[in-house]
Short mmCIF file of C-alpha atoms in Angstrom, two decimals:
data_model
loop_
_atom_site.label_atom_id
_atom_site.label_comp_id
_atom_site.label_asym_id
_atom_site.label_seq_id
_atom_site.Cartn_x
_atom_site.Cartn_y
_atom_site.Cartn_z
CA MET A 4 105.34 112.53 130.35
CA GLY A 5 107.68 110.26 132.29
CA ILE A 6 105.07 109.68 134.99
CA THR A 7 102.38 108.95 132.40
CA ALA A 8 104.56 106.43 130.55
CA ALA A 9 105.77 104.67 133.70
CA PHE A 10 102.24 104.37 135.11
CA TYR A 11 100.79 103.06 131.88
CA LEU A 12 103.49 100.42 131.37
CA GLN A 13 102.64 99.07 134.83
CA ALA A 14 98.87 99.30 134.51
CA GLN A 15 98.28 97.89 131.01
CA ASP A 16 99.63 95.58 128.33
CA ILE A 17 102.30 97.31 126.22
CA SER A 18 101.08 95.53 123.09
CA VAL A 19 97.85 97.58 123.21
CA ILE A 20 99.91 100.75 122.60
CA ARG A 21 101.93 99.04 119.87
CA ASN A 22 98.88 97.71 118.03
CA SER A 23 96.94 100.97 118.38
CA VAL A 24 99.63 102.70 116.31
CA ASP A 25 101.32 99.91 114.31
CA VAL A 26 98.11 98.16 113.22
CA TYR A 27 95.00 100.30 113.71
CA SER A 28 96.56 103.64 112.76
CA ASN A 29 98.58 102.30 109.80
CA THR A 30 96.46 100.88 107.01
CA PRO A 31 97.91 98.42 104.44
CA MET A 32 99.94 100.15 101.74
CA VAL A 33 100.56 97.10 99.57
CA GLY A 34 99.75 98.05 96.00
CA SER A 35 100.86 96.87 92.60
CA SER A 36 104.54 96.20 91.92
CA LYS A 37 104.79 99.64 90.29
CA PHE A 38 103.40 101.31 93.42
CA ASN A 39 105.65 99.28 95.74
CA ALA A 40 108.80 99.88 93.66
CA MET A 41 108.19 103.63 93.92
CA ALA A 42 107.82 103.29 97.74
CA GLY A 43 104.13 104.18 97.51
CA SER A 44 104.77 107.61 96.00
CA ASN A 45 102.13 108.46 93.37
CA GLY A 46 99.92 111.15 94.92
CA ALA A 47 100.23 113.58 91.97
CA LEU A 48 100.67 110.98 89.22
CA GLY A 49 97.78 108.54 89.62
CA GLY A 50 96.53 106.59 86.63
CA ASP A 51 95.55 103.26 88.21
CA ALA A 52 93.78 101.70 91.20
CA THR A 53 96.71 102.20 93.58
CA SER A 54 95.76 105.90 93.56
CA LEU A 55 93.16 104.90 96.14
CA LEU A 56 95.98 104.24 98.62
CA THR A 57 97.24 107.84 98.49
CA ASN A 58 95.01 110.19 96.46
CA PRO A 59 91.72 109.04 94.88
CA ALA A 60 91.91 111.92 92.39
CA GLY A 61 94.51 109.79 90.58
CA LEU A 62 91.63 107.65 89.28
CA GLY A 63 90.62 110.56 87.08
CA VAL A 64 94.02 110.51 85.35
CA ALA A 65 93.35 107.07 83.81
CA ILE A 66 92.36 107.05 80.14
CA ALA A 67 92.10 103.24 79.78
CA GLY A 68 90.76 100.53 82.04
CA ASP A 69 92.95 97.87 83.64
CA VAL A 70 92.86 95.10 86.22
CA SER A 71 95.83 93.53 88.02
CA VAL A 72 96.78 90.94 90.64
CA THR A 73 99.91 91.18 92.80
CA LEU A 74 101.65 88.31 94.56
CA SER A 75 103.46 89.39 97.73
CA VAL A 76 106.32 87.46 99.36
CA ASP A 77 107.32 88.89 102.75
CA ASN A 78 110.51 88.20 104.70
CA ASN A 79 110.46 89.64 108.24
CA LYS A 80 113.56 89.34 110.46
CA ASN A 81 113.87 90.64 114.03
CA THR A 82 117.18 90.80 115.91
CA SER A 83 116.76 91.54 119.62
CA SER A 84 119.86 92.41 121.67
CA LEU A 85 120.28 92.63 125.44
CA ALA A 86 123.41 92.67 127.63
CA GLY A 87 125.69 91.66 124.77
CA ALA A 88 123.55 88.72 123.60
CA SER A 89 121.27 88.58 120.55
CA SER A 90 118.36 86.48 119.32
CA ASN A 91 117.21 86.28 115.69
CA TYR A 92 113.92 85.12 114.23
CA THR A 93 112.70 85.19 110.61
CA ILE A 94 109.16 84.84 109.27
CA ASN A 95 108.40 84.16 105.60
CA LYS A 96 104.89 84.63 104.22
CA ALA A 97 103.33 84.64 100.74
CA ASN A 98 99.86 85.88 99.82
CA ILE A 99 97.89 87.88 97.29
CA GLY A 100 98.92 91.35 98.38
CA ASN A 101 96.75 93.43 96.07
CA VAL A 102 93.94 93.12 93.55
CA GLY A 103 92.86 96.29 91.80
CA GLY A 104 91.23 97.71 88.74
CA VAL A 105 89.91 100.85 87.03
CA ALA A 106 86.96 101.17 84.65
CA THR A 107 87.06 104.33 82.50
CA PHE A 108 84.01 106.06 81.04
CA GLN A 109 84.77 108.71 78.44
CA LEU A 110 82.09 111.40 78.26
CA MET A 111 81.38 111.98 74.58
CA THR A 112 80.02 115.50 75.03
CA GLU A 113 81.23 119.05 74.50
CA SER A 114 81.45 119.51 78.25
CA PRO A 115 84.95 120.05 79.74
CA TRP A 116 84.37 116.90 81.82
CA LYS A 117 86.33 114.25 79.88
CA PHE A 118 86.18 111.06 82.02
CA ILE A 119 84.33 109.61 84.97
CA ASN A 120 86.25 106.58 86.26
CA LEU A 121 85.52 103.94 88.88
CA GLY A 122 88.22 102.09 90.79
CA ALA A 123 88.60 99.39 93.43
CA SER A 124 91.59 98.09 95.37
CA LEU A 125 91.90 95.25 97.88
CA SER A 126 95.15 95.25 99.89
CA THR A 127 96.15 92.51 102.32
CA GLN A 128 99.28 92.27 104.45
CA THR A 129 100.49 89.98 107.18
CA ILE A 130 100.99 91.59 110.59
CA GLU A 131 102.73 88.54 112.04
CA ASN A 132 105.68 89.55 114.20
CA TYR A 133 107.89 87.69 116.66
CA VAL A 134 110.51 89.25 118.94
CA GLU A 135 112.48 86.97 121.25
CA SER A 136 114.73 88.85 123.68
CA PRO A 137 117.66 87.02 125.34
CA GLY A 138 117.96 86.55 129.10
CA ASN A 139 120.15 88.36 131.60
CA THR A 140 120.65 86.68 134.97
CA ASN A 141 121.95 89.94 136.46
CA ILE A 142 118.29 91.01 136.52
CA SER A 143 116.32 89.37 139.31
CA ILE A 144 113.04 90.00 141.07
CA ALA A 145 112.39 89.15 144.72
CA LYS A 146 109.21 87.19 145.45
CA ASP A 147 107.56 86.29 148.76
CA LEU A 148 106.68 82.59 148.70
CA VAL A 149 105.68 79.76 150.99
CA ASP A 150 107.74 76.55 151.07
CA ASN A 151 106.40 73.00 151.34
CA ASN A 152 106.41 73.25 155.13
CA GLY A 153 104.26 76.37 155.12
CA ASN A 154 107.11 78.70 156.01
CA ALA A 155 107.44 82.15 154.48
CA VAL A 156 110.53 82.43 152.27
CA VAL A 157 111.91 84.97 149.82
CA GLY A 158 112.96 83.68 146.43
CA ASN A 159 114.87 85.46 143.69
CA LEU A 160 113.65 85.07 140.11
CA ALA A 161 116.43 85.53 137.54
CA TYR A 162 115.26 86.77 134.14
CA LEU A 163 115.90 84.09 131.45
CA GLY A 164 114.11 85.43 128.36
CA HIS A 165 111.01 87.07 126.86
CA ALA A 166 108.90 86.50 123.74
CA TYR A 167 106.41 88.83 122.03
CA ASN A 168 104.36 87.02 119.39
CA ARG A 169 101.65 88.37 117.08
CA TYR A 170 99.77 86.53 114.34
CA GLY A 171 97.25 87.92 111.90
CA THR A 172 96.35 89.75 108.73
CA GLN A 173 95.12 93.23 107.91
CA THR A 174 92.93 94.08 104.92
CA LYS A 175 91.77 97.33 103.36
CA PHE A 176 89.18 97.61 100.59
CA ASN A 177 88.92 100.92 98.71
CA LEU A 178 86.10 101.83 96.35
CA GLY A 179 86.34 105.19 94.61
CA VAL A 180 85.41 107.50 91.77
CA GLY A 181 87.60 109.96 89.86
CA ALA A 182 86.81 112.70 87.36
CA ASN A 183 88.84 114.46 84.66
CA TYR A 184 88.03 118.13 84.02
CA ASN A 185 89.49 119.44 80.78
CA ASN A 186 92.63 117.27 81.20
CA SER A 187 93.92 119.77 83.76
CA LEU A 188 91.98 119.17 86.99
CA TYR A 189 91.29 115.79 88.54
CA LEU A 190 88.96 115.12 91.46
CA GLY A 191 88.35 111.93 93.44
CA ALA A 192 86.72 110.38 96.48
CA SER A 193 86.65 106.93 98.05
CA ILE A 194 85.18 104.92 100.86
CA ASN A 195 87.56 102.58 102.67
CA MET A 196 86.68 99.46 104.64
CA HIS A 197 89.17 97.90 107.04
CA TYR A 198 89.47 94.50 108.71
CA VAL A 199 91.96 93.06 111.22
CA ASP A 200 92.23 89.54 112.60
CA LEU A 201 95.04 89.07 115.14
CA GLU A 202 96.25 86.93 118.03
CA GLN A 203 98.66 88.27 120.63
CA TYR A 204 101.03 86.47 123.03
CA ASP A 205 103.45 87.81 125.66
CA SER A 206 105.47 85.40 127.80
CA ALA A 207 108.60 85.40 129.96
CA LYS A 208 110.83 82.81 131.64
CA PHE A 209 112.39 83.12 135.08
CA GLY A 210 114.64 80.84 137.11
CA LEU A 211 113.84 80.48 140.84
CA ASP A 212 116.91 80.13 143.07
CA LEU A 213 115.03 78.18 145.77
CA ASP A 214 114.63 75.07 143.62
CA ASN A 215 116.80 75.92 140.56
CA THR A 216 113.72 75.49 138.36
CA ALA A 217 112.75 77.57 135.31
CA TYR A 218 109.15 78.78 135.19
CA SER A 219 107.20 80.15 132.20
CA PHE A 220 104.86 83.09 132.76
CA ASP A 221 102.15 84.77 130.66
CA LYS A 222 101.46 88.50 130.80
CA GLN A 223 98.14 89.46 132.38
CA TYR A 224 95.36 89.78 129.71
CA THR A 225 97.31 87.59 127.26
CA PRO A 226 96.98 85.66 125.13
CA TYR A 227 94.15 87.53 123.44
CA SER A 228 92.54 87.63 120.01
CA GLU A 229 90.83 90.51 118.20
CA LYS A 230 88.52 90.73 115.21
CA SER A 231 88.04 94.34 114.18
CA ASN A 232 86.21 96.33 111.51
CA GLY A 233 86.72 99.94 110.50
CA PHE A 234 85.50 102.59 108.09
CA SER A 235 87.09 105.73 106.63
CA ALA A 236 86.71 108.07 103.64
CA SER A 237 89.14 109.96 101.40
CA VAL A 238 88.92 112.95 99.04
CA GLY A 239 91.59 114.40 96.78
CA VAL A 240 92.53 116.75 93.97
CA ILE A 241 95.30 116.92 91.36
CA GLY A 242 95.99 120.03 89.33
CA LYS A 243 98.11 120.16 86.17
CA ILE A 244 99.94 123.46 86.63
CA THR A 245 101.87 123.02 83.37
CA ASN A 246 102.34 120.07 81.04
CA GLN A 247 105.35 119.11 83.17
CA LEU A 248 104.23 120.01 86.72
CA ARG A 249 101.37 118.53 88.75
CA LEU A 250 100.35 119.24 92.33
CA GLY A 251 98.04 117.11 94.45
CA ALA A 252 96.41 117.03 97.87
CA SER A 253 94.27 114.50 99.70
CA ILE A 254 92.71 113.92 103.11
CA GLU A 255 91.80 110.60 104.68
CA SER A 256 89.37 110.78 107.56
CA PRO A 257 90.00 108.95 110.82
CA THR A 258 89.22 105.26 110.71
CA TRP A 259 86.41 104.46 113.11
CA TRP A 260 87.17 100.99 114.48
CA SER A 261 85.03 98.49 116.34
CA LEU A 262 87.27 96.00 118.21
CA ASP A 263 86.00 92.71 119.66
CA ARG A 264 88.46 90.97 121.97
CA ILE A 265 88.68 87.67 123.83
CA TYR A 266 91.37 87.80 126.52
CA THR A 267 92.69 85.75 129.44
CA ASP A 268 92.47 87.10 133.00
CA TYR A 269 94.64 85.53 135.72
CA TYR A 270 93.82 85.74 139.42
CA THR A 271 94.72 84.13 142.73
CA GLY A 272 91.92 82.13 144.32
CA THR A 273 91.10 81.99 148.01
CA ASP A 274 93.00 78.71 148.14
CA GLY A 275 96.19 80.43 146.95
CA TYR A 276 96.25 78.81 143.51
CA ILE A 277 96.43 80.72 140.20
CA TYR A 278 93.34 80.48 138.00
CA ALA A 279 92.61 81.76 134.49
CA ASP A 280 89.29 82.65 132.83
CA ASN A 281 88.45 84.02 129.40
CA PHE A 282 86.47 87.23 129.03
CA VAL A 283 85.00 89.19 126.10
CA GLU A 284 85.10 92.96 125.64
CA ASP A 285 84.51 95.47 122.86
CA ARG A 286 86.19 98.80 122.27
CA ARG A 287 85.76 101.75 119.94
CA PHE A 288 88.88 103.36 118.53
CA ARG A 289 89.51 106.32 116.23
CA SER A 290 92.78 106.47 114.29
CA PRO A 291 94.36 109.79 113.27
CA MET A 292 93.16 111.83 110.30
CA LYS A 293 95.87 112.19 107.63
CA ALA A 294 96.64 114.75 104.92
CA THR A 295 98.97 114.23 101.96
CA LEU A 296 100.54 116.92 99.77
CA SER A 297 102.09 115.79 96.48
CA GLY A 298 104.10 117.12 93.58
CA ALA A 299 105.09 115.44 90.32
CA PHE A 300 107.46 116.48 87.55
CA VAL A 301 106.97 114.86 84.13
CA PRO A 302 109.50 116.46 81.73
CA THR A 303 108.92 113.85 78.99
CA LYS A 304 106.66 110.88 78.31
CA ASN A 305 109.55 108.64 79.33
CA PHE A 306 110.31 110.01 82.80
CA ALA A 307 108.30 110.99 85.89
CA ILE A 308 109.20 111.73 89.51
CA ASN A 309 106.75 112.16 92.39
CA VAL A 310 107.08 113.40 95.99
CA ASP A 311 104.45 112.82 98.71
CA TYR A 312 104.42 114.26 102.22
CA THR A 313 101.90 112.83 104.69
CA LEU A 314 101.12 114.43 108.03
CA GLY A 315 98.85 113.20 110.80
CA LEU A 316 96.32 115.84 111.83
CA THR A 317 94.91 114.21 114.96
CA LYS A 318 95.94 111.64 117.60
CA PRO A 319 94.68 108.12 118.33
CA GLN A 320 91.72 108.05 120.69
CA TYR A 321 89.62 105.39 122.39
CA LYS A 322 85.98 105.83 123.36
CA VAL A 323 86.09 105.99 127.16
CA GLN A 324 84.28 103.04 128.72
CA GLY A 325 86.42 102.82 131.87
CA GLU A 326 89.78 103.67 133.41
CA ALA A 327 91.76 101.71 130.79
CA GLU A 328 90.57 103.89 127.89
CA SER A 329 91.16 107.07 129.90
CA GLU A 330 94.74 105.96 130.61
CA LEU A 331 95.29 105.15 126.93
CA ASN A 332 93.99 108.52 125.79
CA SER A 333 96.12 110.31 128.39
CA PHE A 334 99.21 108.47 127.17
CA PHE A 335 98.55 109.31 123.50
CA SER A 336 97.73 112.93 124.35
CA ASP A 337 101.05 113.37 126.19
CA SER A 338 103.43 111.14 124.24
CA TYR A 339 102.21 110.56 120.68
CA LYS A 340 103.77 112.53 117.82
CA ASN A 341 101.61 113.10 114.77
CA LEU A 342 102.59 110.95 111.79
CA SER A 343 105.19 112.44 109.44
CA GLU A 344 106.24 110.58 106.30
CA ILE A 345 107.93 111.59 103.05
CA LYS A 346 108.01 109.41 99.93
CA VAL A 347 109.89 109.89 96.66
CA GLY A 348 109.38 107.69 93.58
CA ALA A 349 110.43 107.76 89.94
CA GLU A 350 109.84 105.82 86.72
CA TYR A 351 111.88 105.79 83.50
CA ARG A 352 110.63 104.18 80.28
CA ILE A 353 112.75 102.68 77.52
CA LYS A 354 110.20 101.77 74.86
CA SER A 355 108.17 98.97 76.54
CA LEU A 356 110.58 98.56 79.47
CA ARG A 357 109.97 100.37 82.76
CA LEU A 358 112.60 101.05 85.44
CA ARG A 359 111.39 102.25 88.85
CA GLY A 360 112.76 103.24 92.25
CA GLY A 361 111.68 104.95 95.44
CA TYR A 362 112.48 105.91 99.02
CA SER A 363 110.28 106.55 102.05
CA TYR A 364 111.02 107.80 105.57
CA ALA A 365 108.50 107.73 108.45
CA SER A 366 109.37 109.21 111.84
CA SER A 367 108.91 107.48 115.19
CA PRO A 368 105.35 107.97 116.50
CA PHE A 369 106.41 108.73 120.09
CA ASP A 370 108.29 111.48 121.88
CA ASN A 371 111.26 110.64 124.11
CA LEU A 372 109.88 108.76 127.11
CA THR A 373 111.22 108.28 130.63
CA ILE A 374 110.45 104.98 132.35
CA SER A 375 111.84 103.00 135.28
CA ALA A 376 114.02 100.23 133.83
CA PHE A 377 116.80 97.78 134.67
CA ASP A 378 120.27 98.31 133.24
CA ASN A 379 122.45 95.38 132.14
CA ASN A 380 123.86 95.05 135.68
CA GLY A 381 120.40 94.64 137.17
CA ASN A 382 120.14 98.11 138.69
CA ALA A 383 116.76 99.84 138.40
CA GLY A 384 116.25 103.55 137.82
CA ASP A 385 114.59 106.18 135.63
CA ARG A 386 115.91 106.11 132.07
CA SER A 387 115.00 108.14 128.99
CA TYR A 388 114.55 106.50 125.59
CA SER A 389 113.97 107.65 122.04
CA ASN A 390 112.26 105.26 119.62
CA LEU A 391 110.57 103.46 122.52
CA ILE A 392 108.01 100.81 121.38
CA LEU A 393 108.22 101.83 117.69
CA GLY A 394 110.99 103.59 115.75
CA ASP A 395 111.76 105.46 112.55
CA ARG A 396 111.10 103.47 109.37
CA ASN A 397 113.15 103.61 106.15
CA THR A 398 111.92 102.01 102.90
CA ILE A 399 113.91 101.53 99.70
CA GLY A 400 112.11 100.27 96.60
CA ALA A 401 113.20 99.14 93.15
CA GLY A 402 111.47 97.42 90.26
CA VAL A 403 111.13 96.67 86.57
CA GLY A 404 108.18 96.19 84.27
CA TYR A 405 107.37 95.33 80.68
CA ASP A 406 104.34 96.43 78.67
CA PHE A 407 103.21 93.85 76.12
CA GLY A 408 100.34 96.00 74.88
CA LYS A 409 97.18 94.47 76.30
CA PHE A 410 99.11 92.78 79.10
CA PHE A 411 101.85 93.95 81.45
CA VAL A 412 104.13 92.26 83.97
CA ASP A 413 105.91 94.09 86.80
CA ALA A 414 108.25 93.02 89.60
CA ALA A 415 109.41 94.95 92.66
CA TYR A 416 111.58 94.68 95.74
CA GLN A 417 111.33 96.59 99.02
CA ASN A 418 113.80 96.79 101.89
CA ILE A 419 112.21 98.18 105.07
CA THR A 420 114.31 98.78 108.19
CA SER A 421 113.43 100.02 111.66
CA GLU A 422 115.22 100.08 115.03
CA TYR A 423 113.49 100.62 118.35
CA LYS A 424 113.67 100.05 122.11
CA ASN A 425 111.47 97.17 123.23
CA PRO A 426 110.11 97.48 126.83
CA PHE A 427 108.56 94.50 128.61
CA ILE A 428 108.11 92.79 132.02
CA SER A 429 106.79 95.90 133.82
CA GLY A 430 103.63 95.33 135.85
CA ASN A 431 101.98 96.25 139.12
CA GLU A 432 101.12 93.67 141.78
CA SER A 433 98.26 95.72 143.23
CA PHE A 434 96.77 96.14 139.74
CA GLY A 435 97.25 92.43 139.01
CA THR A 436 99.09 93.30 135.77
CA GLY A 437 102.21 91.20 136.20
CA TYR A 438 103.13 87.80 134.77
CA TYR A 439 101.46 84.57 135.84
CA SER A 440 102.44 80.90 135.88
CA GLY A 441 100.44 77.96 137.17
CA ASP A 442 102.19 78.28 140.54
CA PHE A 443 102.60 81.98 141.34
CA ASP A 444 102.79 85.44 139.82
CA VAL A 445 105.64 87.93 139.51
CA ALA A 446 105.41 91.72 139.17
CA THR A 447 107.89 94.58 139.08
CA PRO A 448 107.42 98.30 138.37
CA ASN A 449 110.64 98.24 136.30
CA SER A 450 110.89 97.41 132.60
CA ILE A 451 113.54 95.40 130.81
CA VAL A 452 114.42 97.11 127.53
CA SER A 453 116.02 95.30 124.59
CA ASP A 454 117.27 96.79 121.31
CA VAL A 455 115.36 95.48 118.29
CA LYS A 456 116.34 95.79 114.64
CA ASN A 457 113.61 94.86 112.19
CA VAL A 458 114.46 94.17 108.55
CA ARG A 459 111.82 93.32 105.94
CA ASN A 460 112.73 92.14 102.46
CA ASN A 461 109.56 92.01 100.37
CA PHE A 462 109.13 90.85 96.78
CA PHE A 463 106.17 91.49 94.49
CA VAL A 464 105.05 90.27 91.06
CA THR A 465 102.10 91.86 89.25
CA VAL A 466 100.24 90.59 86.21
CA GLY A 467 97.77 92.98 84.59
CA TRP A 468 95.41 93.37 81.68
CA LYS A 469 94.44 96.63 79.97
CA PHE A 470 91.11 97.13 78.21
#
């Protein structure tokens, strides 16, 4: 596993691994304020359009139609630490996070089938992320150069800083149907359409001792932009074991993605100068299949608690079109851990007032990895890391709501934290996967690894109408 990780970090762009898991394997889970306050835990409760995000059988639980709109305000702060120094950066974004609705159709027959309901949900979230890691002049890279007189010289490039920058949005549209059988068994299915629009940047700064000048470099194949479409399907069931206990289960198929990318390729011309050209490529990617098991306890009409456990059943996989996809698949086969997430949510009603809370924990998607990396003193060697690239994620939710009869208003807050090891710089000169400036390139088989703490404070307000 160590050899696979070290080779891949030299041969490719690390952001491809990050986006394969963080973006293309994690669909938007921004629902209504009720859903978000309960940390997305509603797999055995259902009752509204946010059921489509966990278990479409929850559509069958609804006995009245509703439509809602949710405003999302996101605060994303990254703190990157290296060699005793830290850099902070905060991004604030506001958008319509979710629009959803359910139409109920009561079957006025003697059949045990009571309702056939239709639901739709449109979730949108920003995937913008910026991590700026501080410099460490103890880390330097030797570079063979030619001076103004044509003489061969060796310069030392001191590391002065690194920036990873991603812009974009991710959208998921769910359209589903749910059925109620004798008020004890609920079935559902949905089709899910996905869309991603992102731009990716990766740059570093080095100081050259020969002229005491700082140079900015861009990672090979960056910047790049991607516009991607995907499709998946979900099925689910909820059973009312007793009036107080409900059990649920759902499966979401892999998402079959089509990725179109425009990227920058740097190369050294025959005249010795660095040139850059833009190229277009397309890829096919399949995200993991997921299964969710749920249980809900509803002792009274005023209180409900729900637990969801989601497990990934497969691993990410690219359609092989060349060596790059084979390397990616090898890395995921050896180093990717199947998704594991548990969510707990509860709601308590005091007449028309609703009080809600929830907690979610998702494990790191990667095994411990061994790579060649610099320490803070500038010494290179094999080092083992947990939470490399992406780490465990903890979510705490809280919210309130008020039911006015035909209308309802809800508000929610989420605190999401994650800590991980952030590798960068590594590249291979023979592969041409290092960093490039307008004057020369720099490549090293060793990574620099910073510690990143990500904190998201998200606020939501939902306005809905029941009919």
